[in-house]
Amino acid sequence: MLSKCANPECSTTLHYLREGKVFKMESDATPRNGETPRKPAKSVEHFWLCGPCSESWTLLYDRESGIRLTAKPPLVKHAAAS
């Protein structure tokens, strides 16, 4: 169950889903006892970033390091056409 912001540096607790951003992460499940599954199993987990953290941070998944917090790239503002 989601209870706090996924940013380890933040202690904000979850009160309302409308505040912040929820991430659904799907990863390959590890087979038990070294068995080779017929069909690769998927594991689904949910994470939440509070409003202030979700403005600057996002969550990514990769097989080597799992779920990780990473800074969002800066927004590039385009000049309006004249």
JSON list of C-alpha atoms in Angstrom, two decimals:
[
{"chain": "A", "resi": 1, "resn": "MET", "atom": "CA", "xyz": [0.00, 0.00, 0.00]},
{"chain": "A", "resi": 2, "resn": "LEU", "atom": "CA", "xyz": [1.19, 3.49, -0.79]},
{"chain": "A", "resi": 3, "resn": "SER", "atom": "CA", "xyz": [1.82, 5.43, 2.37]},
{"chain": "A", "resi": 4, "resn": "LYS", "atom": "CA", "xyz": [4.54, 8.01, 1.68]},
{"chain": "A", "resi": 5, "resn": "CYS", "atom": "CA", "xyz": [6.37, 9.77, -1.10]},
{"chain": "A", "resi": 6, "resn": "ALA", "atom": "CA", "xyz": [8.76, 7.51, -3.04]},
{"chain": "A", "resi": 7, "resn": "ASN", "atom": "CA", "xyz": [11.49, 10.14, -2.71]},
{"chain": "A", "resi": 8, "resn": "PRO", "atom": "CA", "xyz": [13.65, 8.87, 0.19]},
{"chain": "A", "resi": 9, "resn": "GLU", "atom": "CA", "xyz": [14.52, 12.47, 1.12]},
{"chain": "A", "resi": 10, "resn": "CYS", "atom": "CA", "xyz": [10.81, 13.38, 1.52]},
{"chain": "A", "resi": 11, "resn": "SER", "atom": "CA", "xyz": [8.60, 12.37, 4.45]},
{"chain": "A", "resi": 12, "resn": "THR", "atom": "CA", "xyz": [5.25, 13.53, 3.01]},
{"chain": "A", "resi": 13, "resn": "THR", "atom": "CA", "xyz": [2.50, 11.01, 3.71]},
{"chain": "A", "resi": 14, "resn": "LEU", "atom": "CA", "xyz": [-0.20, 10.14, 1.22]},
{"chain": "A", "resi": 15, "resn": "HIS", "atom": "CA", "xyz": [-3.63, 11.59, 2.04]},
{"chain": "A", "resi": 16, "resn": "TYR", "atom": "CA", "xyz": [-5.23, 12.13, -1.38]},
{"chain": "A", "resi": 17, "resn": "LEU", "atom": "CA", "xyz": [-4.30, 10.60, -4.74]},
{"chain": "A", "resi": 18, "resn": "ARG", "atom": "CA", "xyz": [-5.07, 13.90, -6.48]},
{"chain": "A", "resi": 19, "resn": "GLU", "atom": "CA", "xyz": [-2.00, 15.45, -4.83]},
{"chain": "A", "resi": 20, "resn": "GLY", "atom": "CA", "xyz": [1.12, 14.28, -6.68]},
{"chain": "A", "resi": 21, "resn": "LYS", "atom": "CA", "xyz": [1.60, 11.50, -9.19]},
{"chain": "A", "resi": 22, "resn": "VAL", "atom": "CA", "xyz": [1.09, 7.72, -8.98]},
{"chain": "A", "resi": 23, "resn": "PHE", "atom": "CA", "xyz": [3.41, 5.44, -10.96]},
{"chain": "A", "resi": 24, "resn": "LYS", "atom": "CA", "xyz": [2.54, 1.88, -11.98]},
{"chain": "A", "resi": 25, "resn": "MET", "atom": "CA", "xyz": [5.77, -0.04, -12.49]},
{"chain": "A", "resi": 26, "resn": "GLU", "atom": "CA", "xyz": [5.81, -3.46, -14.13]},
{"chain": "A", "resi": 27, "resn": "SER", "atom": "CA", "xyz": [8.90, -5.62, -13.84]},
{"chain": "A", "resi": 28, "resn": "ASP", "atom": "CA", "xyz": [9.92, -9.18, -14.50]},
{"chain": "A", "resi": 29, "resn": "ALA", "atom": "CA", "xyz": [9.25, -11.37, -11.47]},
{"chain": "A", "resi": 30, "resn": "THR", "atom": "CA", "xyz": [12.14, -13.52, -10.27]},
{"chain": "A", "resi": 31, "resn": "PRO", "atom": "CA", "xyz": [11.42, -17.24, -10.67]},
{"chain": "A", "resi": 32, "resn": "ARG", "atom": "CA", "xyz": [11.42, -19.28, -7.46]},
{"chain": "A", "resi": 33, "resn": "ASN", "atom": "CA", "xyz": [13.97, -22.03, -6.83]},
{"chain": "A", "resi": 34, "resn": "GLY", "atom": "CA", "xyz": [15.76, -21.31, -10.10]},
{"chain": "A", "resi": 35, "resn": "GLU", "atom": "CA", "xyz": [12.76, -22.55, -12.13]},
{"chain": "A", "resi": 36, "resn": "THR", "atom": "CA", "xyz": [12.40, -21.36, -15.69]},
{"chain": "A", "resi": 37, "resn": "PRO", "atom": "CA", "xyz": [8.84, -20.12, -16.15]},
{"chain": "A", "resi": 38, "resn": "ARG", "atom": "CA", "xyz": [6.98, -21.02, -19.36]},
{"chain": "A", "resi": 39, "resn": "LYS", "atom": "CA", "xyz": [5.72, -17.47, -19.66]},
{"chain": "A", "resi": 40, "resn": "PRO", "atom": "CA", "xyz": [7.67, -14.59, -18.09]},
{"chain": "A", "resi": 41, "resn": "ALA", "atom": "CA", "xyz": [5.81, -13.44, -14.98]},
{"chain": "A", "resi": 42, "resn": "LYS", "atom": "CA", "xyz": [5.28, -9.75, -14.35]},
{"chain": "A", "resi": 43, "resn": "SER", "atom": "CA", "xyz": [5.25, -8.01, -11.01]},
{"chain": "A", "resi": 44, "resn": "VAL", "atom": "CA", "xyz": [3.27, -4.77, -10.68]},
{"chain": "A", "resi": 45, "resn": "GLU", "atom": "CA", "xyz": [4.01, -2.20, -7.97]},
{"chain": "A", "resi": 46, "resn": "HIS", "atom": "CA", "xyz": [2.63, 1.28, -7.39]},
{"chain": "A", "resi": 47, "resn": "PHE", "atom": "CA", "xyz": [4.65, 4.27, -6.20]},
{"chain": "A", "resi": 48, "resn": "TRP", "atom": "CA", "xyz": [3.64, 7.83, -5.39]},
{"chain": "A", "resi": 49, "resn": "LEU", "atom": "CA", "xyz": [5.51, 11.13, -5.58]},
{"chain": "A", "resi": 50, "resn": "CYS", "atom": "CA", "xyz": [3.99, 14.05, -3.67]},
{"chain": "A", "resi": 51, "resn": "GLY", "atom": "CA", "xyz": [3.10, 17.24, -5.55]},
{"chain": "A", "resi": 52, "resn": "PRO", "atom": "CA", "xyz": [6.32, 19.17, -4.87]},
{"chain": "A", "resi": 53, "resn": "CYS", "atom": "CA", "xyz": [8.55, 16.14, -5.61]},
{"chain": "A", "resi": 54, "resn": "SER", "atom": "CA", "xyz": [6.63, 15.23, -8.79]},
{"chain": "A", "resi": 55, "resn": "GLU", "atom": "CA", "xyz": [7.38, 18.70, -10.20]},
{"chain": "A", "resi": 56, "resn": "SER", "atom": "CA", "xyz": [11.14, 18.04, -10.19]},
{"chain": "A", "resi": 57, "resn": "TRP", "atom": "CA", "xyz": [11.48, 14.25, -10.05]},
{"chain": "A", "resi": 58, "resn": "THR", "atom": "CA", "xyz": [10.22, 11.14, -11.83]},
{"chain": "A", "resi": 59, "resn": "LEU", "atom": "CA", "xyz": [10.59, 7.40, -11.31]},
{"chain": "A", "resi": 60, "resn": "LEU", "atom": "CA", "xyz": [12.20, 5.04, -13.81]},
{"chain": "A", "resi": 61, "resn": "TYR", "atom": "CA", "xyz": [12.62, 1.28, -13.92]},
{"chain": "A", "resi": 62, "resn": "ASP", "atom": "CA", "xyz": [15.53, -0.61, -15.42]},
{"chain": "A", "resi": 63, "resn": "ARG", "atom": "CA", "xyz": [16.45, -4.27, -14.96]},
{"chain": "A", "resi": 64, "resn": "GLU", "atom": "CA", "xyz": [19.88, -3.59, -13.46]},
{"chain": "A", "resi": 65, "resn": "SER", "atom": "CA", "xyz": [19.00, -1.08, -10.75]},
{"chain": "A", "resi": 66, "resn": "GLY", "atom": "CA", "xyz": [15.22, -1.52, -10.36]},
{"chain": "A", "resi": 67, "resn": "ILE", "atom": "CA", "xyz": [13.13, 1.52, -9.47]},
{"chain": "A", "resi": 68, "resn": "ARG", "atom": "CA", "xyz": [15.09, 4.74, -9.25]},
{"chain": "A", "resi": 69, "resn": "LEU", "atom": "CA", "xyz": [14.36, 8.38, -8.66]},
{"chain": "A", "resi": 70, "resn": "THR", "atom": "CA", "xyz": [15.70, 10.71, -11.34]},
{"chain": "A", "resi": 71, "resn": "ALA", "atom": "CA", "xyz": [15.48, 14.44, -11.97]},
{"chain": "A", "resi": 72, "resn": "LYS", "atom": "CA", "xyz": [13.15, 15.57, -14.72]},
{"chain": "A", "resi": 73, "resn": "PRO", "atom": "CA", "xyz": [14.89, 17.32, -17.59]},
{"chain": "A", "resi": 74, "resn": "PRO", "atom": "CA", "xyz": [14.43, 21.10, -17.53]},
{"chain": "A", "resi": 75, "resn": "LEU", "atom": "CA", "xyz": [11.51, 22.41, -19.57]},
{"chain": "A", "resi": 76, "resn": "VAL", "atom": "CA", "xyz": [12.54, 24.29, -22.67]},
{"chain": "A", "resi": 77, "resn": "LYS", "atom": "CA", "xyz": [10.27, 27.24, -23.34]},
{"chain": "A", "resi": 78, "resn": "HIS", "atom": "CA", "xyz": [9.78, 27.99, -27.01]},
{"chain": "A", "resi": 79, "resn": "ALA", "atom": "CA", "xyz": [9.32, 31.56, -28.19]},
{"chain": "A", "resi": 80, "resn": "ALA", "atom": "CA", "xyz": [5.86, 32.30, -29.56]},
{"chain": "A", "resi": 81, "resn": "ALA", "atom": "CA", "xyz": [5.66, 32.68, -33.31]},
{"chain": "A", "resi": 82, "resn": "SER", "atom": "CA", "xyz": [5.14, 36.23, -34.44]}
]
